[in-house]
Amino acid sequence: ESVRLVGRENEQNHLVAWLGALVRAHSSAIVVVEGGAGIGKTALAADLLRTAKSFDVRTLLGAALPVAQAPYQAWREVIAEVLGLTSVRSLDRRQEIVRQRLSAWPEFSDWEPLLNSVLDLQFPETTSTRGMSGSNRRASTVELLVALLAEAATESPLLIVLDDLHWFDSGSWAVTLAVASKVSPLLMVLLTRPMLKPPEALDELTGLGTSARLVLEPIGEQDALKIARERLGANELSPEAAKVIVEAAEGIPFFIEELVYSLRDTGALVVEDGTVKLTLPAADLGIPHTLTSVVLGRIDRLEPQVQLLLKVASVIGRSFDTRVLEAVNPAPSEVGELQEVLSELVGLDLIVESSPGSYDFKHALIREAAYEMLSFDQRR
């Protein structure tokens, strides 16, 4: 069991039920999972994706970014996966694959340039696309993306998870609404933080009739202490340590994790004979009041070389691979040194290795914090 899913049994059961309906009856549904930063949305979705591997379901994962690097940002990785481009680096080969794919559809045979705004494929404009106006071009692009996903859904039911709904650009919203209403069988799970002014598109999406909304609340005290014990490999917590963790983290699972790591890294917390103990009085711990502050503190305590690599990785994106990281690293190092630093970051639970040579930030907040530590010029 993933410790970040402690206390989320009801939500897990709901999602698995929708997944079961997708598999057994090819029933479609749109589920919006809402909760504050660190509450466990991504962990809940990751658990669903793992469960889906046991069924004949194709899983696709996308995410938006605080500043969209391209229109349709949330769908970029999804479309790359559907087209079979995820592991293809050569531009010529990527273009060849897309041309072959679209050649099967006479109505889309010269629409390749429309994918430039999604995947930066650098196709030259064609007679059909050159004359497309802004609104017509967007409508045609959405039509093409929906067709690709609808075709994929005929081969096997689709589970699409899109993270960070609150950062969606208008193009991502347009595709989301079209896919939700036109692609089937489909279970689409959308993760979002609470929004002060939800866009009209969200009302439209949740009014489709096949939608549901899960709101994640803070977990209880016993679940919070269970996460702390499991993350530290301990059997119990001293009353003083338990009180600090419960009061500071306020039931936010990721806050609990980062807080115990931070206290452990600074030596303010130790595990002796299976029991978590504080080495300082609670009043002297100087615990940050926000999750972001805790994460920033952890990053700030890294060695300069390690910290720099994490910051560079944050510019690449939520996911990154060693080849790109090595190419843009302003402080070139040997491959062995680079791997050693990455292994250290994995050991600190700041990043995870998703596949050989490819990594993901453990949480979007870690990437955001590292990114915000860079000046605008450095990011550029």
JSON list of N, CA and C in Angstrom, two decimals, residues 67-112:
[
{"chain": "A", "resi": 67, "resn": "VAL", "atom": "N", "xyz": [2.87, 27.85, -16.36]},
{"chain": "A", "resi": 67, "resn": "VAL", "atom": "CA", "xyz": [2.95, 28.68, -17.56]},
{"chain": "A", "resi": 67, "resn": "VAL", "atom": "C", "xyz": [3.02, 27.72, -18.74]},
{"chain": "A", "resi": 68, "resn": "ALA", "atom": "N", "xyz": [1.96, 27.68, -19.53]},
{"chain": "A", "resi": 68, "resn": "ALA", "atom": "CA", "xyz": [1.89, 26.72, -20.62]},
{"chain": "A", "resi": 68, "resn": "ALA", "atom": "C", "xyz": [3.04, 26.93, -21.60]},
{"chain": "A", "resi": 69, "resn": "GLN", "atom": "N", "xyz": [3.77, 25.86, -21.89]},
{"chain": "A", "resi": 69, "resn": "GLN", "atom": "CA", "xyz": [4.87, 25.93, -22.85]},
{"chain": "A", "resi": 69, "resn": "GLN", "atom": "C", "xyz": [4.35, 25.88, -24.28]},
{"chain": "A", "resi": 70, "resn": "ALA", "atom": "N", "xyz": [3.09, 25.46, -24.43]},
{"chain": "A", "resi": 70, "resn": "ALA", "atom": "CA", "xyz": [2.46, 25.38, -25.74]},
{"chain": "A", "resi": 70, "resn": "ALA", "atom": "C", "xyz": [0.97, 25.30, -25.53]},
{"chain": "A", "resi": 71, "resn": "PRO", "atom": "N", "xyz": [0.16, 25.69, -26.53]},
{"chain": "A", "resi": 71, "resn": "PRO", "atom": "CA", "xyz": [-1.27, 25.46, -26.41]},
{"chain": "A", "resi": 71, "resn": "PRO", "atom": "C", "xyz": [-1.53, 23.95, -26.26]},
{"chain": "A", "resi": 72, "resn": "TYR", "atom": "N", "xyz": [-2.65, 23.61, -25.67]},
{"chain": "A", "resi": 72, "resn": "TYR", "atom": "CA", "xyz": [-3.02, 22.21, -25.47]},
{"chain": "A", "resi": 72, "resn": "TYR", "atom": "C", "xyz": [-2.02, 21.47, -24.57]},
{"chain": "A", "resi": 73, "resn": "GLN", "atom": "N", "xyz": [-1.36, 22.23, -23.67]},
{"chain": "A", "resi": 73, "resn": "GLN", "atom": "CA", "xyz": [-0.28, 21.67, -22.85]},
{"chain": "A", "resi": 73, "resn": "GLN", "atom": "C", "xyz": [-0.71, 20.40, -22.10]},
{"chain": "A", "resi": 74, "resn": "ALA", "atom": "N", "xyz": [-1.90, 20.41, -21.52]},
{"chain": "A", "resi": 74, "resn": "ALA", "atom": "CA", "xyz": [-2.33, 19.27, -20.71]},
{"chain": "A", "resi": 74, "resn": "ALA", "atom": "C", "xyz": [-2.45, 17.99, -21.51]},
{"chain": "A", "resi": 75, "resn": "TRP", "atom": "N", "xyz": [-2.64, 18.12, -22.82]},
{"chain": "A", "resi": 75, "resn": "TRP", "atom": "CA", "xyz": [-2.84, 16.95, -23.68]},
{"chain": "A", "resi": 75, "resn": "TRP", "atom": "C", "xyz": [-1.58, 16.55, -24.44]},
{"chain": "A", "resi": 76, "resn": "ARG", "atom": "N", "xyz": [-0.52, 17.28, -24.24]},
{"chain": "A", "resi": 76, "resn": "ARG", "atom": "CA", "xyz": [0.69, 17.06, -25.04]},
{"chain": "A", "resi": 76, "resn": "ARG", "atom": "C", "xyz": [1.23, 15.63, -24.90]},
{"chain": "A", "resi": 77, "resn": "GLU", "atom": "N", "xyz": [1.42, 15.16, -23.67]},
{"chain": "A", "resi": 77, "resn": "GLU", "atom": "CA", "xyz": [1.97, 13.81, -23.48]},
{"chain": "A", "resi": 77, "resn": "GLU", "atom": "C", "xyz": [0.97, 12.74, -23.89]},
{"chain": "A", "resi": 78, "resn": "VAL", "atom": "N", "xyz": [-0.32, 13.02, -23.71]},
{"chain": "A", "resi": 78, "resn": "VAL", "atom": "CA", "xyz": [-1.35, 12.05, -24.10]},
{"chain": "A", "resi": 78, "resn": "VAL", "atom": "C", "xyz": [-1.31, 11.82, -25.61]},
{"chain": "A", "resi": 79, "resn": "ILE", "atom": "N", "xyz": [-1.28, 12.91, -26.37]},
{"chain": "A", "resi": 79, "resn": "ILE", "atom": "CA", "xyz": [-1.28, 12.79, -27.83]},
{"chain": "A", "resi": 79, "resn": "ILE", "atom": "C", "xyz": [0.02, 12.16, -28.33]},
{"chain": "A", "resi": 80, "resn": "ALA", "atom": "N", "xyz": [1.14, 12.51, -27.71]},
{"chain": "A", "resi": 80, "resn": "ALA", "atom": "CA", "xyz": [2.41, 11.90, -28.09]},
{"chain": "A", "resi": 80, "resn": "ALA", "atom": "C", "xyz": [2.37, 10.39, -27.90]},
{"chain": "A", "resi": 81, "resn": "GLU", "atom": "N", "xyz": [1.76, 9.96, -26.80]},
{"chain": "A", "resi": 81, "resn": "GLU", "atom": "CA", "xyz": [1.64, 8.53, -26.53]},
{"chain": "A", "resi": 81, "resn": "GLU", "atom": "C", "xyz": [0.72, 7.85, -27.54]},
{"chain": "A", "resi": 82, "resn": "VAL", "atom": "N", "xyz": [-0.40, 8.46, -27.85]},
{"chain": "A", "resi": 82, "resn": "VAL", "atom": "CA", "xyz": [-1.35, 7.88, -28.80]},
{"chain": "A", "resi": 82, "resn": "VAL", "atom": "C", "xyz": [-0.74, 7.75, -30.19]},
{"chain": "A", "resi": 83, "resn": "LEU", "atom": "N", "xyz": [0.10, 8.71, -30.57]},
{"chain": "A", "resi": 83, "resn": "LEU", "atom": "CA", "xyz": [0.75, 8.67, -31.87]},
{"chain": "A", "resi": 83, "resn": "LEU", "atom": "C", "xyz": [2.00, 7.79, -31.89]},
{"chain": "A", "resi": 84, "resn": "GLY", "atom": "N", "xyz": [2.41, 7.31, -30.73]},
{"chain": "A", "resi": 84, "resn": "GLY", "atom": "CA", "xyz": [3.61, 6.48, -30.66]},
{"chain": "A", "resi": 84, "resn": "GLY", "atom": "C", "xyz": [4.90, 7.28, -30.76]},
{"chain": "A", "resi": 85, "resn": "LEU", "atom": "N", "xyz": [4.88, 8.52, -30.28]},
{"chain": "A", "resi": 85, "resn": "LEU", "atom": "CA", "xyz": [6.04, 9.40, -30.40]},
{"chain": "A", "resi": 85, "resn": "LEU", "atom": "C", "xyz": [6.84, 9.57, -29.10]},
{"chain": "A", "resi": 86, "resn": "THR", "atom": "N", "xyz": [6.36, 8.99, -28.02]},
{"chain": "A", "resi": 86, "resn": "THR", "atom": "CA", "xyz": [6.94, 9.27, -26.71]},
{"chain": "A", "resi": 86, "resn": "THR", "atom": "C", "xyz": [8.44, 9.02, -26.66]},
{"chain": "A", "resi": 87, "resn": "SER", "atom": "N", "xyz": [8.90, 7.92, -27.23]},
{"chain": "A", "resi": 87, "resn": "SER", "atom": "CA", "xyz": [10.32, 7.58, -27.15]},
{"chain": "A", "resi": 87, "resn": "SER", "atom": "C", "xyz": [11.08, 7.87, -28.45]},
{"chain": "A", "resi": 88, "resn": "VAL", "atom": "N", "xyz": [10.43, 8.57, -29.39]},
{"chain": "A", "resi": 88, "resn": "VAL", "atom": "CA", "xyz": [11.07, 8.87, -30.68]},
{"chain": "A", "resi": 88, "resn": "VAL", "atom": "C", "xyz": [11.67, 10.27, -30.61]},
{"chain": "A", "resi": 89, "resn": "ARG", "atom": "N", "xyz": [12.98, 10.38, -30.78]},
{"chain": "A", "resi": 89, "resn": "ARG", "atom": "CA", "xyz": [13.68, 11.66, -30.64]},
{"chain": "A", "resi": 89, "resn": "ARG", "atom": "C", "xyz": [13.88, 12.38, -31.97]},
{"chain": "A", "resi": 90, "resn": "SER", "atom": "N", "xyz": [14.11, 11.63, -33.02]},
{"chain": "A", "resi": 90, "resn": "SER", "atom": "CA", "xyz": [14.40, 12.22, -34.33]},
{"chain": "A", "resi": 90, "resn": "SER", "atom": "C", "xyz": [13.18, 12.95, -34.88]},
{"chain": "A", "resi": 91, "resn": "LEU", "atom": "N", "xyz": [13.35, 14.23, -35.26]},
{"chain": "A", "resi": 91, "resn": "LEU", "atom": "CA", "xyz": [12.25, 15.01, -35.82]},
{"chain": "A", "resi": 91, "resn": "LEU", "atom": "C", "xyz": [11.77, 14.39, -37.12]},
{"chain": "A", "resi": 92, "resn": "ASP", "atom": "N", "xyz": [12.69, 13.96, -37.97]},
{"chain": "A", "resi": 92, "resn": "ASP", "atom": "CA", "xyz": [12.30, 13.35, -39.24]},
{"chain": "A", "resi": 92, "resn": "ASP", "atom": "C", "xyz": [11.46, 12.11, -39.02]},
{"chain": "A", "resi": 93, "resn": "ARG", "atom": "N", "xyz": [11.88, 11.29, -38.07]},
{"chain": "A", "resi": 93, "resn": "ARG", "atom": "CA", "xyz": [11.13, 10.05, -37.79]},
{"chain": "A", "resi": 93, "resn": "ARG", "atom": "C", "xyz": [9.76, 10.37, -37.19]},
{"chain": "A", "resi": 94, "resn": "ARG", "atom": "N", "xyz": [9.69, 11.38, -36.32]},
{"chain": "A", "resi": 94, "resn": "ARG", "atom": "CA", "xyz": [8.41, 11.77, -35.73]},
{"chain": "A", "resi": 94, "resn": "ARG", "atom": "C", "xyz": [7.44, 12.25, -36.82]},
{"chain": "A", "resi": 95, "resn": "GLN", "atom": "N", "xyz": [7.97, 13.06, -37.74]},
{"chain": "A", "resi": 95, "resn": "GLN", "atom": "CA", "xyz": [7.13, 13.53, -38.84]},
{"chain": "A", "resi": 95, "resn": "GLN", "atom": "C", "xyz": [6.66, 12.37, -39.72]},
{"chain": "A", "resi": 96, "resn": "GLU", "atom": "N", "xyz": [7.54, 11.43, -39.97]},
{"chain": "A", "resi": 96, "resn": "GLU", "atom": "CA", "xyz": [7.19, 10.28, -40.80]},
{"chain": "A", "resi": 96, "resn": "GLU", "atom": "C", "xyz": [6.07, 9.46, -40.16]},
{"chain": "A", "resi": 97, "resn": "ILE", "atom": "N", "xyz": [6.16, 9.25, -38.86]},
{"chain": "A", "resi": 97, "resn": "ILE", "atom": "CA", "xyz": [5.14, 8.48, -38.14]},
{"chain": "A", "resi": 97, "resn": "ILE", "atom": "C", "xyz": [3.78, 9.18, -38.24]},
{"chain": "A", "resi": 98, "resn": "VAL", "atom": "N", "xyz": [3.78, 10.49, -38.06]},
{"chain": "A", "resi": 98, "resn": "VAL", "atom": "CA", "xyz": [2.52, 11.24, -38.10]},
{"chain": "A", "resi": 98, "resn": "VAL", "atom": "C", "xyz": [1.92, 11.21, -39.51]},
{"chain": "A", "resi": 99, "resn": "ARG", "atom": "N", "xyz": [2.76, 11.38, -40.52]},
{"chain": "A", "resi": 99, "resn": "ARG", "atom": "CA", "xyz": [2.25, 11.34, -41.91]},
{"chain": "A", "resi": 99, "resn": "ARG", "atom": "C", "xyz": [1.61, 9.98, -42.20]},
{"chain": "A", "resi": 100, "resn": "GLN", "atom": "N", "xyz": [2.27, 8.91, -41.79]},
{"chain": "A", "resi": 100, "resn": "GLN", "atom": "CA", "xyz": [1.72, 7.57, -42.03]},
{"chain": "A", "resi": 100, "resn": "GLN", "atom": "C", "xyz": [0.39, 7.40, -41.31]},
{"chain": "A", "resi": 101, "resn": "ARG", "atom": "N", "xyz": [0.33, 7.91, -40.09]},
{"chain": "A", "resi": 101, "resn": "ARG", "atom": "CA", "xyz": [-0.90, 7.75, -39.30]},
{"chain": "A", "resi": 101, "resn": "ARG", "atom": "C", "xyz": [-2.07, 8.50, -39.94]},
{"chain": "A", "resi": 102, "resn": "LEU", "atom": "N", "xyz": [-1.84, 9.73, -40.36]},
{"chain": "A", "resi": 102, "resn": "LEU", "atom": "CA", "xyz": [-2.92, 10.54, -40.90]},
{"chain": "A", "resi": 102, "resn": "LEU", "atom": "C", "xyz": [-3.28, 10.16, -42.34]},
{"chain": "A", "resi": 103, "resn": "SER", "atom": "N", "xyz": [-2.39, 9.46, -43.00]},
{"chain": "A", "resi": 103, "resn": "SER", "atom": "CA", "xyz": [-2.67, 9.08, -44.39]},
{"chain": "A", "resi": 103, "resn": "SER", "atom": "C", "xyz": [-3.86, 8.12, -44.49]},
{"chain": "A", "resi": 104, "resn": "ALA", "atom": "N", "xyz": [-4.19, 7.46, -43.37]},
{"chain": "A", "resi": 104, "resn": "ALA", "atom": "CA", "xyz": [-5.33, 6.54, -43.37]},
{"chain": "A", "resi": 104, "resn": "ALA", "atom": "C", "xyz": [-6.66, 7.28, -43.35]},
{"chain": "A", "resi": 105, "resn": "TRP", "atom": "N", "xyz": [-6.61, 8.58, -43.07]},
{"chain": "A", "resi": 105, "resn": "TRP", "atom": "CA", "xyz": [-7.83, 9.40, -43.02]},
{"chain": "A", "resi": 105, "resn": "TRP", "atom": "C", "xyz": [-7.76, 10.46, -44.11]},
{"chain": "A", "resi": 106, "resn": "PRO", "atom": "N", "xyz": [-8.45, 10.28, -45.21]},
{"chain": "A", "resi": 106, "resn": "PRO", "atom": "CA", "xyz": [-8.40, 11.27, -46.30]},
{"chain": "A", "resi": 106, "resn": "PRO", "atom": "C", "xyz": [-8.73, 12.69, -45.83]},
{"chain": "A", "resi": 107, "resn": "GLU", "atom": "N", "xyz": [-9.67, 12.81, -44.89]},
{"chain": "A", "resi": 107, "resn": "GLU", "atom": "CA", "xyz": [-10.07, 14.15, -44.43]},
{"chain": "A", "resi": 107, "resn": "GLU", "atom": "C", "xyz": [-8.98, 14.84, -43.60]},
{"chain": "A", "resi": 108, "resn": "PHE", "atom": "N", "xyz": [-8.00, 14.06, -43.11]},
{"chain": "A", "resi": 108, "resn": "PHE", "atom": "CA", "xyz": [-6.92, 14.63, -42.30]},
{"chain": "A", "resi": 108, "resn": "PHE", "atom": "C", "xyz": [-5.56, 14.52, -42.97]},
{"chain": "A", "resi": 109, "resn": "SER", "atom": "N", "xyz": [-5.53, 14.08, -44.22]},
{"chain": "A", "resi": 109, "resn": "SER", "atom": "CA", "xyz": [-4.25, 13.71, -44.84]},
{"chain": "A", "resi": 109, "resn": "SER", "atom": "C", "xyz": [-3.26, 14.86, -44.95]},
{"chain": "A", "resi": 110, "resn": "ASP", "atom": "N", "xyz": [-3.72, 16.12, -44.99]},
{"chain": "A", "resi": 110, "resn": "ASP", "atom": "CA", "xyz": [-2.77, 17.23, -45.07]},
{"chain": "A", "resi": 110, "resn": "ASP", "atom": "C", "xyz": [-2.94, 18.18, -43.88]},
{"chain": "A", "resi": 111, "resn": "TRP", "atom": "N", "xyz": [-3.41, 17.64, -42.76]},
{"chain": "A", "resi": 111, "resn": "TRP", "atom": "CA", "xyz": [-3.61, 18.44, -41.55]},
{"chain": "A", "resi": 111, "resn": "TRP", "atom": "C", "xyz": [-2.44, 18.32, -40.57]},
{"chain": "A", "resi": 112, "resn": "GLU", "atom": "N", "xyz": [-1.35, 17.71, -41.00]},
{"chain": "A", "resi": 112, "resn": "GLU", "atom": "CA", "xyz": [-0.22, 17.52, -40.09]},
{"chain": "A", "resi": 112, "resn": "GLU", "atom": "C", "xyz": [0.23, 18.81, -39.39]}
]
